[in-house]
mmCIF file of C-alpha atoms in Angstrom:
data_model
loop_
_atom_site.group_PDB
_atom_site.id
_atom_site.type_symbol
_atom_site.label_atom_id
_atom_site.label_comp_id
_atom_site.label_asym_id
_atom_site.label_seq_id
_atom_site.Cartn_x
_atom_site.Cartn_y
_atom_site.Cartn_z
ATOM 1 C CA UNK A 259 -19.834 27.066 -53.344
ATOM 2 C CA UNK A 260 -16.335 26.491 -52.218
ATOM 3 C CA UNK A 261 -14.597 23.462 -53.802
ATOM 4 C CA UNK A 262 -12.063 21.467 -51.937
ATOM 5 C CA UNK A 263 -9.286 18.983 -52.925
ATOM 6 C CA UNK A 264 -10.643 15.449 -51.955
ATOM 7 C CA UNK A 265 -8.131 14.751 -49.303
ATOM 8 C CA UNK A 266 -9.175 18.343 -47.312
ATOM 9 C CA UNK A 267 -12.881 17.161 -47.925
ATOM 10 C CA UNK A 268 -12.068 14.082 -46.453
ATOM 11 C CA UNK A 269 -10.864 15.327 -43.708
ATOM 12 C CA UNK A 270 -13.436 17.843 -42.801
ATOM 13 C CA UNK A 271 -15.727 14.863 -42.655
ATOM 14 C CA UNK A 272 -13.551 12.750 -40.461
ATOM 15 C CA UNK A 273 -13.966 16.210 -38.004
ATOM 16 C CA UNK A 274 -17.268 15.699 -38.447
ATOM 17 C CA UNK A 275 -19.975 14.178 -40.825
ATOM 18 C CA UNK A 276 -21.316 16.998 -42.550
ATOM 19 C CA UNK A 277 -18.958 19.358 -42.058
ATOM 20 C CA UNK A 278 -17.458 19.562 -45.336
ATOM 21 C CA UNK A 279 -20.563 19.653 -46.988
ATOM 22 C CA UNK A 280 -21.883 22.771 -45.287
ATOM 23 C CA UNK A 281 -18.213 23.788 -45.979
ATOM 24 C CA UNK A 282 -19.146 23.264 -49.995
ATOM 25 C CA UNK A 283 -22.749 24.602 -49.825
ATOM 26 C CA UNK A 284 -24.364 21.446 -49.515
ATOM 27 C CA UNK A 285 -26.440 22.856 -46.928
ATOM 28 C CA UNK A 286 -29.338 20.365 -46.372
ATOM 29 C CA UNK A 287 -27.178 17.624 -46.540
ATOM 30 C CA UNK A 288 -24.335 18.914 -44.554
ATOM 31 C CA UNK A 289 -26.963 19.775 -41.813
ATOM 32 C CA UNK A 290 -28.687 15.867 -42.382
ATOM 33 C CA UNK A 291 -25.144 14.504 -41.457
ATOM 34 C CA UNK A 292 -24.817 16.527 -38.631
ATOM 35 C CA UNK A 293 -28.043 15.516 -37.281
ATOM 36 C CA UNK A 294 -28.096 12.310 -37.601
ATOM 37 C CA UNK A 295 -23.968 11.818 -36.440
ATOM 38 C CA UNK A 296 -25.245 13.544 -33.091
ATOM 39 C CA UNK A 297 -28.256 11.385 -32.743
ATOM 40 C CA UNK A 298 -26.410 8.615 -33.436
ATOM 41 C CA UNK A 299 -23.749 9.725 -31.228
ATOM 42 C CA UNK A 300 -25.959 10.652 -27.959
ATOM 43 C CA UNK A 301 -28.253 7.668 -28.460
ATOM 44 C CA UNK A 302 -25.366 5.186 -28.278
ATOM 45 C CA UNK A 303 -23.215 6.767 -25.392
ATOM 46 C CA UNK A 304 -19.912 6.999 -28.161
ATOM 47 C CA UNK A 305 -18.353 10.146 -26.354
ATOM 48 C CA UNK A 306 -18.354 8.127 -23.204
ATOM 49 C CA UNK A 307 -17.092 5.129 -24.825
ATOM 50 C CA UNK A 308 -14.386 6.998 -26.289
ATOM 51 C CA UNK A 309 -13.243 8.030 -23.018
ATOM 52 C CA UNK A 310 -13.180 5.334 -21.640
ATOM 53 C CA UNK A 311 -11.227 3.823 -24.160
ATOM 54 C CA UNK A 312 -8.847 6.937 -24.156
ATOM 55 C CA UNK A 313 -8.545 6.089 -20.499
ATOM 56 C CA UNK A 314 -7.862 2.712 -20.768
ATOM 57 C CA UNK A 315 -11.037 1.544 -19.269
ATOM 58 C CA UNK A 316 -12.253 -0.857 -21.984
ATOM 59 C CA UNK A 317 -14.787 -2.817 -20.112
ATOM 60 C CA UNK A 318 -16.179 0.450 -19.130
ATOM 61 C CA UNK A 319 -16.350 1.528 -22.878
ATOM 62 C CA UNK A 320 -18.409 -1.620 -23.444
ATOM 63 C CA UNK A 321 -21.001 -1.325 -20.556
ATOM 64 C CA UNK A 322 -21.685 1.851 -21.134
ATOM 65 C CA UNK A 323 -22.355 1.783 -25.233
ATOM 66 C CA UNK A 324 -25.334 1.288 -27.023
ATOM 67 C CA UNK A 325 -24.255 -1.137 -29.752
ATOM 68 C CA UNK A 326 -28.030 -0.869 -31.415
ATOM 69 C CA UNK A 327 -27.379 2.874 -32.053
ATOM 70 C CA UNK A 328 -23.759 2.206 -32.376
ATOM 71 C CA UNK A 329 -24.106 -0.124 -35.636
ATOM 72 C CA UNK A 330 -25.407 2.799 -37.665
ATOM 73 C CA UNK A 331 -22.546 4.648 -37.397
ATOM 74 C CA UNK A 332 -19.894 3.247 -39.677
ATOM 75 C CA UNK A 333 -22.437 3.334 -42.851
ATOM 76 C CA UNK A 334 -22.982 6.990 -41.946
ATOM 77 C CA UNK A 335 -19.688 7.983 -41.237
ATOM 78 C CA UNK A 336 -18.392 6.354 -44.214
ATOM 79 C CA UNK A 337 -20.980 7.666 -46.594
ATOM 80 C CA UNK A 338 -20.747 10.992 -45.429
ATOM 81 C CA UNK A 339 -17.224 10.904 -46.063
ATOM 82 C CA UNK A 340 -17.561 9.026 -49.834
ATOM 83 C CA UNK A 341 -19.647 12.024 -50.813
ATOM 84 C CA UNK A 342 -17.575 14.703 -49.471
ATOM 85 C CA UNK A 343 -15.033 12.903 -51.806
ATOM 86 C CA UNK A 344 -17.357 12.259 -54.546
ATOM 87 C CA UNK A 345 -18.346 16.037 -54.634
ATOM 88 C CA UNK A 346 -14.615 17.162 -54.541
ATOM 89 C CA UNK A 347 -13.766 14.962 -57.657
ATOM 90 C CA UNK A 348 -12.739 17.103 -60.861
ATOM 91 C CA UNK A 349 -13.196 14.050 -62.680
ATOM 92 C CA UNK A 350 -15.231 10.808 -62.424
ATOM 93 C CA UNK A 351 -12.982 8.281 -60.793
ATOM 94 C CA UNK A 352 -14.830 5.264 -61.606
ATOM 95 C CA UNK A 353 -15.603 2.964 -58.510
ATOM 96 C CA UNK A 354 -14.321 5.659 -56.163
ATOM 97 C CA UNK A 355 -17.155 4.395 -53.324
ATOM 98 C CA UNK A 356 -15.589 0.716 -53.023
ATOM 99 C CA UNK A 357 -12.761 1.707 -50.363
ATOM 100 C CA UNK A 358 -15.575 3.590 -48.361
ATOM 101 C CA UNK A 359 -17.901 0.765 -48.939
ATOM 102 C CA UNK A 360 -15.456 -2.150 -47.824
ATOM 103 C CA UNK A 361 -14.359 -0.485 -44.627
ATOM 104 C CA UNK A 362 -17.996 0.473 -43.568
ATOM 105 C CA UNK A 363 -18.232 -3.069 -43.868
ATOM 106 C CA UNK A 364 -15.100 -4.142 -42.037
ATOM 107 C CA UNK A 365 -15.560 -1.501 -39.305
ATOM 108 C CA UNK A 366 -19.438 -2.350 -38.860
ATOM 109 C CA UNK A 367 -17.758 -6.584 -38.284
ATOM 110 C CA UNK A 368 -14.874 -4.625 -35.902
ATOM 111 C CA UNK A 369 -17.554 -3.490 -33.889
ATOM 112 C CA UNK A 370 -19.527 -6.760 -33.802
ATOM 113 C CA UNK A 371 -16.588 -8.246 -32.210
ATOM 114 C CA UNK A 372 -15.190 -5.734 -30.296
ATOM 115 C CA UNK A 373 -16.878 -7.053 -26.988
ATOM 116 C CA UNK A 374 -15.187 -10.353 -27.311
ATOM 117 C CA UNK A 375 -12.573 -10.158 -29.830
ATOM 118 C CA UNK A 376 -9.159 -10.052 -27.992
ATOM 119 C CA UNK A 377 -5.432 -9.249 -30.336
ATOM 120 C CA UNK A 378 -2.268 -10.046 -28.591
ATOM 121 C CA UNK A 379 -4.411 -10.990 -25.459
ATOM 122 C CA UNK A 380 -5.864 -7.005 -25.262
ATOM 123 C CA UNK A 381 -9.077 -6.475 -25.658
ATOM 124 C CA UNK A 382 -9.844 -3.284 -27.669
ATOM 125 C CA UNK A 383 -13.384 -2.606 -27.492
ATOM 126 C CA UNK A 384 -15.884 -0.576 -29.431
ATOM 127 C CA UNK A 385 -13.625 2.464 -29.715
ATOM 128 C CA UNK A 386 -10.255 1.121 -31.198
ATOM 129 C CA UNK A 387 -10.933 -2.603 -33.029
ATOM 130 C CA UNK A 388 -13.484 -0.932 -35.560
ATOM 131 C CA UNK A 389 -10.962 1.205 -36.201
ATOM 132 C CA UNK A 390 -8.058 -1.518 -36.654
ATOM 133 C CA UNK A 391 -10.672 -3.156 -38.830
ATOM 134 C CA UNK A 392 -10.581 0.424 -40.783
ATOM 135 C CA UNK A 393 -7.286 -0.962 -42.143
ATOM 136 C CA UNK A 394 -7.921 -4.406 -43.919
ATOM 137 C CA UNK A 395 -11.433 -3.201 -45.466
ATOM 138 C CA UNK A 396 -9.611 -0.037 -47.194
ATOM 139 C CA UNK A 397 -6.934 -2.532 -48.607
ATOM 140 C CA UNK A 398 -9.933 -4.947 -49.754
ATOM 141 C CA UNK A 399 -11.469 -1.924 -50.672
ATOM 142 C CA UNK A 400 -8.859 -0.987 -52.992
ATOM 143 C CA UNK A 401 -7.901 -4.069 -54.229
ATOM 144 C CA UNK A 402 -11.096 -5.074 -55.009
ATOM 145 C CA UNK A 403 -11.646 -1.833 -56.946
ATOM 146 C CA UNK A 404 -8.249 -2.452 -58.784
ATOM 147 C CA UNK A 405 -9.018 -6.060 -59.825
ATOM 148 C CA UNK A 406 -12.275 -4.805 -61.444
ATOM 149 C CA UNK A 407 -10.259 -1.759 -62.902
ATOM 150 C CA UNK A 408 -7.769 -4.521 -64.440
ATOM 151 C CA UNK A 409 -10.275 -6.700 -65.792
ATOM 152 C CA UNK A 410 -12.616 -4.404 -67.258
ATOM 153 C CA UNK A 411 -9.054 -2.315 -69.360
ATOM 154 C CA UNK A 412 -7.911 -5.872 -70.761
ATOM 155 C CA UNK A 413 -11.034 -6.729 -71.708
ATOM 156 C CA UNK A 414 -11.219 -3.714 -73.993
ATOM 157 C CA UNK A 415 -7.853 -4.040 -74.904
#
């Protein structure tokens, strides 16, 4: 098995979900993320909402995705890339999952609103607000993971 650092197994799985497991050796599991990011992916039209959005056609984006498939994709991508980090750890960071965990949250809300939701008067869509909403849950991710971190050392102290 090859080992990575955590920010190259990172982003093998932002290439793809699964790739940097089948990368590591992680065979069935690198090929479970694949497999499900594709059926996730054809089932809710994303390619074509990305271009769209790439092509500044946002109300295209919208019409054409499937937010019912589309909703399982944050958890997934997210997880996929938590464990990808998780496996490239040399040591146990503890709470390591609650940045990942925060902004699958955040991203799933993004993409809740991203039909309606409108920054600066510009409508985003399902492409580019879940990924805005990337941001804040990785800072509440963090911080949240840093307050516990906090409480729990002066407790012992």
């Amino acid at each position: 098995m090859k080992s990575f650092t955590k920010l190259e197994a990172v982003l093998w799985s932002i290439a793809l979900p699964g790739f940097s497991q089948l990368l590591s050796g992680h065979i069935w599991k690198g090929i479970l993320f694949v497999v499900l990011e594709i059926t996730i992916n054809v089932f809710s039209n994303f390619n074509r909402a990305i271009m769209y959005s790439f092509l500044g056609e946002i109300e295209n984006a919208i019409e054409v995705t499937d937010f019912q498939w589309l909703m399982f994709y944050p958890c997934l991508y997210m997880f996929a890339m938590w464990d990808s980090y998780r496996s490239a750890m040399i040591k146990n960071e503890e709470l390591s999952y609650l940045p990942f965990v925060f902004s699958a949250y955040f991203v799933t809300v993004g993409l809740m609103y991203s039909t309606k939701l409108t920054l600066f008067g510009v409508l985003f869509g399902p492409v580019f607000l879940p990924m805005l909403f990337l941001i804040p849950g990785l800072v509440f991710g963090f911080l949240v993971r840093w307050l516990i971190l906090t409480i729990r050392k002066q407790r012992v102290l």
